[in-house]
XYZ file of N, CA and C in Angstrom:
585
model
N -13.796 -16.815 -36.266
C -12.907 -15.745 -35.873
C -12.946 -15.599 -34.351
N -11.780 -15.500 -33.739
C -11.682 -15.363 -32.286
C -11.903 -13.912 -31.904
N -12.764 -13.701 -30.924
C -13.021 -12.352 -30.441
C -12.156 -12.096 -29.213
N -11.324 -11.072 -29.273
C -10.437 -10.744 -28.160
C -11.180 -9.911 -27.133
N -10.853 -10.122 -25.885
C -11.466 -9.341 -24.809
C -11.014 -7.896 -24.933
N -11.981 -6.987 -24.886
C -11.663 -5.571 -25.035
C -11.195 -4.958 -23.722
N -11.704 -5.461 -22.603
C -11.399 -4.878 -21.297
C -10.718 -5.922 -20.425
N -9.503 -5.633 -20.013
C -8.744 -6.587 -19.203
C -9.073 -6.414 -17.724
N -8.732 -7.423 -16.956
C -8.893 -7.333 -15.500
C -8.071 -6.171 -14.953
N -6.888 -5.943 -15.533
C -6.026 -4.839 -15.089
C -6.709 -3.482 -15.244
N -7.496 -3.319 -16.305
C -8.230 -2.053 -16.499
C -9.183 -1.804 -15.336
N -9.884 -2.855 -14.921
C -10.853 -2.710 -13.832
C -10.147 -2.465 -12.497
N -9.018 -3.126 -12.301
C -8.238 -2.929 -11.076
C -7.732 -1.490 -11.013
N -7.197 -0.991 -12.106
C -6.702 0.392 -12.145
C -7.828 1.382 -11.888
N -8.982 1.130 -12.450
C -10.135 2.011 -12.231
C -10.551 1.991 -10.765
N -10.561 0.820 -10.145
C -10.929 0.716 -8.726
C -9.934 1.475 -7.855
N -8.649 1.345 -8.150
C -7.623 2.071 -7.394
C -7.867 3.568 -7.494
N -8.082 4.054 -8.711
C -8.295 5.488 -8.918
C -9.548 5.979 -8.205
N -10.639 5.250 -8.293
C -11.892 5.678 -7.658
C -11.756 5.745 -6.145
N -11.146 4.725 -5.556
C -10.960 4.723 -4.101
C -10.029 5.857 -3.693
N -8.948 6.053 -4.438
C -7.990 7.111 -4.119
C -8.623 8.494 -4.233
N -9.502 8.664 -5.182
C -10.110 9.974 -5.432
C -11.278 10.287 -4.500
N -12.074 9.286 -4.165
C -13.313 9.586 -3.433
C -13.676 8.577 -2.350
N -12.789 7.664 -2.021
C -13.052 6.710 -0.958
C -13.693 5.431 -1.457
N -13.750 4.412 -0.584
C -14.246 3.093 -0.976
C -15.665 3.082 -1.538
N -16.531 3.941 -1.026
C -17.917 3.918 -1.497
C -18.027 4.346 -2.964
N -17.037 5.060 -3.467
C -17.063 5.508 -4.867
C -16.803 4.361 -5.835
N -16.210 3.278 -5.351
C -15.824 2.166 -6.220
C -16.937 1.125 -6.303
N -18.101 1.546 -6.755
C -19.183 0.592 -6.993
C -18.905 -0.129 -8.316
N -19.561 -1.239 -8.521
C -19.391 -1.985 -9.775
C -19.745 -1.093 -10.981
N -20.900 -0.399 -10.964
C -21.190 0.461 -12.121
C -20.154 1.573 -12.310
N -19.660 2.157 -11.218
C -18.675 3.235 -11.335
C -17.354 2.726 -11.898
N -16.932 1.550 -11.478
C -15.692 0.962 -11.997
C -15.841 0.693 -13.492
N -16.958 0.082 -13.872
C -17.198 -0.214 -15.287
C -17.272 1.080 -16.100
N -17.971 2.076 -15.578
C -18.101 3.367 -16.270
C -16.725 4.010 -16.465
N -15.883 3.923 -15.440
C -14.541 4.515 -15.504
C -13.729 3.906 -16.653
N -13.919 2.627 -16.879
C -13.204 1.915 -17.936
C -13.895 2.108 -19.289
N -15.190 2.444 -19.248
C -15.965 2.539 -20.486
C -16.470 1.184 -20.931
N -16.667 0.311 -19.953
C -17.079 -1.064 -20.237
C -18.487 -1.325 -19.711
N -19.169 -2.287 -20.289
C -20.435 -2.703 -19.707
C -20.179 -3.412 -18.369
N -21.131 -3.287 -17.471
C -21.000 -3.905 -16.144
C -20.732 -5.402 -16.253
N -21.366 -6.048 -17.210
C -21.175 -7.481 -17.396
C -19.730 -7.858 -17.679
N -19.002 -6.952 -18.322
C -17.581 -7.200 -18.594
C -16.789 -7.343 -17.303
N -17.121 -6.504 -16.332
C -16.437 -6.573 -15.049
C -16.779 -7.898 -14.358
N -18.066 -8.259 -14.362
C -18.466 -9.514 -13.717
C -17.894 -10.734 -14.433
N -17.535 -10.572 -15.687
C -16.912 -11.683 -16.418
C -15.513 -11.968 -15.864
N -14.880 -10.953 -15.245
C -13.520 -11.100 -14.734
C -13.450 -11.204 -13.212
N -14.434 -10.633 -12.525
C -14.460 -10.644 -11.055
C -15.853 -11.026 -10.582
N -15.939 -11.897 -9.575
C -17.260 -12.322 -9.119
C -17.998 -11.279 -8.275
N -17.271 -10.272 -7.781
C -17.906 -9.299 -6.885
C -17.069 -8.032 -6.775
N -17.677 -7.026 -6.180
C -16.953 -5.784 -5.887
C -15.780 -6.085 -4.952
N -16.006 -6.922 -3.947
C -14.930 -7.272 -3.007
C -13.761 -7.912 -3.736
N -14.037 -8.699 -4.749
C -12.959 -9.365 -5.488
C -12.110 -8.360 -6.260
N -12.748 -7.391 -6.925
C -11.962 -6.411 -7.675
C -11.184 -5.512 -6.718
N -11.774 -5.160 -5.572
C -11.058 -4.341 -4.591
C -9.916 -5.126 -3.945
N -10.121 -6.416 -3.718
C -9.041 -7.250 -3.173
C -7.907 -7.383 -4.187
N -8.252 -7.515 -5.460
C -7.207 -7.574 -6.495
C -6.430 -6.256 -6.539
N -7.151 -5.154 -6.381
C -6.495 -3.845 -6.352
C -5.577 -3.743 -5.142
N -6.065 -4.187 -3.976
C -5.252 -4.141 -2.757
C -4.005 -5.004 -2.923
N -4.184 -6.216 -3.447
C -3.042 -7.125 -3.627
C -1.998 -6.492 -4.547
N -2.442 -5.820 -5.589
C -1.496 -5.190 -6.512
C -0.733 -4.046 -5.839
N -1.460 -3.152 -5.187
C -0.821 -1.976 -4.585
C 0.019 -2.380 -3.372
N -0.531 -3.228 -2.518
C 0.202 -3.680 -1.339
C 1.442 -4.475 -1.746
N 1.338 -5.237 -2.830
C 2.498 -5.979 -3.329
C 3.607 -5.049 -3.799
N 3.227 -3.979 -4.480
C 4.199 -2.976 -4.928
C 4.864 -2.299 -3.726
N 4.058 -1.936 -2.736
C 4.541 -1.314 -1.499
C 5.503 -2.253 -0.770
N 5.115 -3.503 -0.636
C 5.932 -4.501 0.057
C 7.267 -4.698 -0.649
N 7.226 -4.790 -1.972
C 8.464 -4.981 -2.738
C 9.437 -3.822 -2.533
N 8.912 -2.621 -2.368
C 9.777 -1.456 -2.151
C 10.364 -1.447 -0.743
N 9.559 -1.806 0.255
C 9.976 -1.667 1.655
C 10.801 -2.828 2.195
N 10.596 -4.011 1.671
C 11.248 -5.194 2.240
C 12.784 -5.146 2.171
N 13.395 -4.757 1.056
C 14.869 -4.789 1.030
C 15.539 -3.971 2.138
N 15.188 -2.684 2.339
C 15.878 -1.972 3.422
C 15.551 -2.529 4.806
N 14.363 -3.094 4.971
C 14.026 -3.689 6.278
C 14.918 -4.901 6.555
N 15.015 -5.818 5.580
C 15.847 -7.004 5.776
C 17.328 -6.646 5.909
N 17.735 -5.530 5.312
C 19.133 -5.105 5.388
C 19.439 -4.304 6.642
N 18.447 -4.116 7.512
C 18.671 -3.416 8.774
C 18.762 -1.909 8.647
N 18.224 -1.357 7.570
C 18.318 0.080 7.319
C 16.972 0.748 7.605
N 16.727 1.061 8.870
C 15.441 1.623 9.297
C 15.173 2.971 8.646
N 16.154 3.866 8.672
C 15.954 5.191 8.066
C 15.624 5.044 6.577
N 16.357 4.209 5.890
C 16.097 4.016 4.462
C 14.702 3.441 4.219
N 14.260 2.551 5.086
C 12.910 1.996 4.942
C 11.866 3.100 5.101
N 12.040 3.945 6.123
C 11.099 5.043 6.337
C 11.110 6.010 5.158
N 12.291 6.307 4.647
C 12.390 7.220 3.507
C 11.851 6.567 2.236
N 11.982 5.255 2.115
C 11.413 4.533 0.983
C 9.901 4.667 0.988
N 9.300 4.607 2.173
C 7.853 4.793 2.287
C 7.458 6.169 1.747
N 8.215 7.196 2.104
C 7.937 8.561 1.625
C 8.148 8.636 0.116
N 9.262 8.115 -0.369
C 9.568 8.164 -1.803
C 8.526 7.397 -2.619
N 8.128 6.228 -2.120
C 7.110 5.417 -2.799
C 5.810 6.213 -2.900
N 5.421 6.880 -1.828
C 4.182 7.665 -1.817
C 4.270 8.854 -2.759
N 5.410 9.495 -2.798
C 5.595 10.656 -3.683
C 5.536 10.225 -5.157
N 6.125 9.094 -5.476
C 6.161 8.618 -6.859
C 4.836 8.009 -7.310
N 4.013 7.571 -6.353
C 2.757 6.886 -6.679
C 1.615 7.467 -5.837
N 1.276 8.724 -6.007
C 0.298 9.351 -5.112
C -1.071 8.668 -5.105
N -1.547 8.209 -6.256
C -2.841 7.530 -6.301
C -2.786 6.238 -5.492
N -1.726 5.467 -5.700
C -1.566 4.210 -4.972
C -1.379 4.462 -3.475
N -0.647 5.520 -3.141
C -0.436 5.846 -1.728
C -1.760 6.219 -1.061
N -2.581 7.016 -1.746
C -3.892 7.364 -1.169
C -4.751 6.114 -1.015
N -4.713 5.244 -2.018
C -5.492 4.004 -1.957
C -5.067 3.152 -0.760
N -3.763 2.953 -0.593
C -3.257 2.031 0.431
C -3.184 2.644 1.822
N -2.630 3.839 1.933
C -2.320 4.402 3.245
C -3.497 5.119 3.899
N -4.544 5.409 3.129
C -5.717 6.064 3.711
C -6.876 5.097 3.920
N -6.641 3.825 3.648
C -7.711 2.834 3.775
C -7.227 1.613 4.537
N -8.180 0.827 4.962
C -7.923 -0.433 5.654
C -8.572 -1.529 4.815
N -7.865 -2.626 4.615
C -8.386 -3.677 3.751
C -9.753 -4.178 4.213
N -9.906 -4.422 5.513
C -11.187 -4.925 6.014
C -12.337 -3.981 5.731
N -12.100 -2.693 5.931
C -13.143 -1.701 5.653
C -13.376 -1.565 4.150
N -12.328 -1.722 3.378
C -12.432 -1.596 1.926
C -13.383 -2.642 1.354
N -13.236 -3.883 1.794
C -14.114 -4.946 1.281
C -15.379 -5.092 2.123
N -15.444 -4.354 3.219
C -16.647 -4.276 4.062
C -17.173 -5.647 4.486
N -16.251 -6.540 4.819
C -16.646 -7.852 5.327
C -17.158 -8.821 4.279
N -17.177 -8.413 3.024
C -17.659 -9.303 1.959
C -16.633 -10.408 1.708
N -17.089 -11.554 1.262
C -16.146 -12.644 0.978
C -15.167 -12.261 -0.139
N -13.922 -12.655 0.072
C -12.849 -12.384 -0.884
C -12.377 -13.731 -1.425
N -12.152 -13.831 -2.729
C -11.671 -15.111 -3.272
C -10.414 -15.597 -2.534
N -10.355 -16.899 -2.322
C -9.270 -17.497 -1.541
C -7.888 -17.156 -2.075
N -7.717 -17.141 -3.403
C -6.388 -16.865 -3.955
C -5.936 -15.446 -3.635
N -6.857 -14.499 -3.666
C -6.504 -13.115 -3.337
C -6.232 -12.959 -1.851
N -7.068 -13.594 -1.022
C -6.840 -13.532 0.427
C -5.483 -14.144 0.777
N -5.130 -15.246 0.128
C -3.840 -15.898 0.387
C -2.676 -15.016 -0.071
N -2.822 -14.339 -1.204
C -1.746 -13.472 -1.701
C -1.529 -12.285 -0.767
N -2.607 -11.689 -0.291
C -2.490 -10.557 0.639
C -1.855 -11.020 1.947
N -2.268 -12.180 2.444
C -1.675 -12.727 3.672
C -0.185 -13.008 3.474
N 0.195 -13.504 2.297
C 1.606 -13.769 2.003
C 2.409 -12.470 2.026
N 1.864 -11.422 1.413
C 2.544 -10.124 1.407
C 2.708 -9.588 2.830
N 1.658 -9.698 3.627
C 1.730 -9.218 5.011
C 2.762 -9.998 5.801
N 2.835 -11.298 5.545
C 3.819 -12.134 6.240
C 5.247 -11.720 5.873
N 5.494 -11.455 4.604
C 6.827 -11.020 4.165
C 7.185 -9.698 4.837
N 6.239 -8.762 4.861
C 6.486 -7.465 5.482
C 6.731 -7.615 6.983
N 5.945 -8.460 7.647
C 6.140 -8.706 9.086
C 7.502 -9.336 9.362
N 7.892 -10.324 8.550
C 9.196 -10.974 8.744
C 10.337 -9.983 8.522
N 10.176 -9.103 7.533
C 11.210 -8.100 7.271
C 11.330 -7.139 8.449
N 10.192 -6.739 9.012
C 10.241 -5.842 10.158
C 10.854 -6.543 11.375
N 10.485 -7.791 11.606
C 11.063 -8.536 12.724
C 12.568 -8.687 12.548
N 13.006 -8.873 11.325
C 14.436 -8.950 11.047
C 15.118 -7.627 11.404
N 14.475 -6.514 11.048
C 15.015 -5.204 11.377
C 15.100 -5.016 12.891
N 14.032 -5.392 13.594
C 13.979 -5.197 15.048
C 14.964 -6.109 15.772
N 15.255 -7.251 15.200
C 16.189 -8.169 15.848
C 15.485 -8.995 16.907
N 16.016 -10.153 17.152
C 15.401 -11.080 18.099
C 15.453 -10.634 19.540
N 16.357 -9.736 19.873
C 16.522 -9.351 21.272
C 15.731 -8.090 21.641
N 14.952 -7.539 20.717
C 14.197 -6.314 20.994
C 13.040 -6.603 21.936
N 12.848 -5.738 22.898
C 11.674 -5.853 23.780
C 10.450 -5.389 22.998
N 9.284 -5.673 23.528
C 8.042 -5.248 22.878
C 8.007 -3.728 22.748
N 8.471 -3.022 23.773
C 8.475 -1.551 23.739
C 9.447 -1.036 22.682
N 10.624 -1.652 22.577
C 11.598 -1.229 21.565
C 11.075 -1.490 20.154
N 10.459 -2.650 19.957
C 9.904 -2.975 18.645
C 8.773 -2.010 18.295
N 7.939 -1.655 19.264
C 6.844 -0.702 19.025
C 7.405 0.675 18.668
N 8.455 1.094 19.353
C 9.070 2.387 19.058
C 9.675 2.393 17.652
N 10.294 1.295 17.265
C 10.881 1.198 15.936
C 9.788 1.189 14.868
N 8.722 0.446 15.098
C 7.595 0.418 14.148
C 7.015 1.820 13.990
N 6.935 2.567 15.083
C 6.435 3.942 15.020
C 7.333 4.788 14.114
N 8.641 4.664 14.284
C 9.589 5.475 13.504
C 9.604 5.076 12.034
N 9.472 3.794 11.742
C 9.584 3.318 10.367
C 8.260 3.425 9.607
N 7.136 3.150 10.279
C 5.839 3.100 9.593
C 4.876 4.195 10.032
N 4.542 4.188 11.313
C 3.441 5.033 11.786
C 3.704 6.523 11.634
N 4.859 6.996 12.055
C 5.169 8.428 11.961
C 5.279 8.887 10.506
N 5.961 8.151 9.629
C 5.971 8.582 8.233
C 4.567 8.646 7.610
N 3.724 7.672 7.908
C 2.356 7.700 7.372
C 1.604 8.912 7.932
N 1.798 9.209 9.216
C 1.147 10.388 9.812
C 1.636 11.673 9.147
N 2.921 11.746 8.809
C 3.458 12.930 8.136
C 2.924 13.049 6.706
N 2.685 11.929 6.064
C 2.183 11.920 4.693
C 0.675 12.170 4.615
N -0.039 11.737 5.620
C -1.501 11.708 5.588
C -2.159 13.032 5.157
N -1.816 14.188 5.762
C -2.510 15.415 5.335
C -2.288 15.744 3.860
N -1.135 15.388 3.330
C -0.831 15.685 1.930
C -1.537 14.695 1.005
N -1.684 13.461 1.467
C -2.433 12.478 0.690
C -3.917 12.849 0.670
N -4.440 13.237 1.821
C -5.848 13.644 1.898
C -6.082 14.887 1.039
N -5.166 15.849 1.120
C -5.299 17.092 0.364
C -4.985 16.955 -1.109
N -4.453 15.794 -1.495
C -4.115 15.489 -2.886
C -3.092 16.436 -3.496
N -2.340 17.096 -2.626
C -1.273 17.960 -3.131
C 0.025 17.189 -3.189
N 1.056 17.800 -3.752
C 2.356 17.135 -3.762
C 2.885 16.993 -2.336
N 3.684 15.986 -2.139
C 4.285 15.777 -0.818
C 5.489 16.703 -0.726
N 5.444 17.688 0.193
C 6.533 18.663 0.265
C 7.832 18.045 0.779
N 8.923 18.697 0.451
C 10.253 18.218 0.848
C 10.430 18.188 2.363
N 9.716 19.052 3.095
C 9.919 19.052 4.543
C 9.484 17.738 5.180
N 8.649 16.955 4.495
C 8.269 15.633 5.014
C 9.506 14.744 5.096
N 10.391 14.863 4.117
C 11.645 14.096 4.161
C 12.440 14.438 5.423
N 12.510 15.732 5.725
C 13.255 16.172 6.907
C 12.604 15.655 8.195
N 11.266 15.703 8.239
C 10.553 15.193 9.420
C 10.850 13.712 9.644
N 10.730 12.947 8.567
C 10.913 11.494 8.680
C 12.371 11.157 8.967
N 13.273 11.773 8.264
C 14.698 11.522 8.502
C 15.078 11.910 9.932
N 14.483 12.990 10.438
C 14.763 13.464 11.794
C 14.394 12.467 12.881
N 13.522 11.526 12.562
C 13.164 10.488 13.535
C 14.359 9.603 13.885
N 15.391 9.658 13.055
C 16.555 8.783 13.228
C 17.813 9.572 13.567
N 17.669 10.829 13.924
C 18.830 11.677 14.174
C 19.561 11.391 15.484
N 19.089 10.433 16.245
C 19.801 10.103 17.467
C 21.010 9.204 17.194
N 21.273 8.950 15.877
C 22.459 8.173 15.517
C 22.242 6.683 15.481
N 21.041 6.243 15.799
C 20.753 4.796 15.756
C 19.763 4.524 14.642
N 20.188 3.833 13.618
C 19.298 3.526 12.507
C 18.333 2.407 12.883
N 18.790 1.463 13.646
C 17.951 0.361 14.093
C 18.292 0.093 15.552
N 17.570 -0.799 16.155
C 17.806 -1.085 17.570
C 19.209 -1.611 17.832
N 19.807 -2.213 16.824
C 21.138 -2.756 16.991
C 22.200 -1.665 16.980
N 21.788 -0.404 16.774
C 22.750 0.693 16.785
C 23.487 0.846 15.455
N 22.920 0.318 14.387
C 23.574 0.422 13.096
C 23.598 1.875 12.652
N 24.592 2.224 11.857
C 24.731 3.607 11.383
C 23.624 3.952 10.421
N 23.231 5.229 10.434
C 22.147 5.690 9.557
C 22.561 5.778 8.134
């Protein structure tokens, strides 16, 4: 008789996301992740070689979801929509937003080795996001213009979201107004596209 695995890799990834989102990276120890799932620690090690591997898998999943949401408006030259997508994505996925936007991948894995396939997937996602942003900025943007656009699309929206993510409360509607207001000068992107 074939014995089916009771605990999937996805269960451990979801538990790691929740633990980091709720209490920070130090809360996502191997025993805590296993306990969250209700699994023996050995079950987790059967699917992941290390804590860094399960956290990297969690990062790849959440960052991949984030990238998939943000890339279309970036490639389409819609800066305001990209910034608002970041807010909407965070509002719809508060646990994932706290996991991704309040942490840094390097600090999350704390310099521990990450399996090559996961490192390659995360690098691929970052490359897609970078290419989408460069497409939005256009080839003729100066470094200062590109930095200003990155601030409006990424940095300022994350700063507006941060206190609400830290406080674990709902993201209030005024955040939409703050983020949308970054584009009220009538220029959606550096090319002067309509908002």
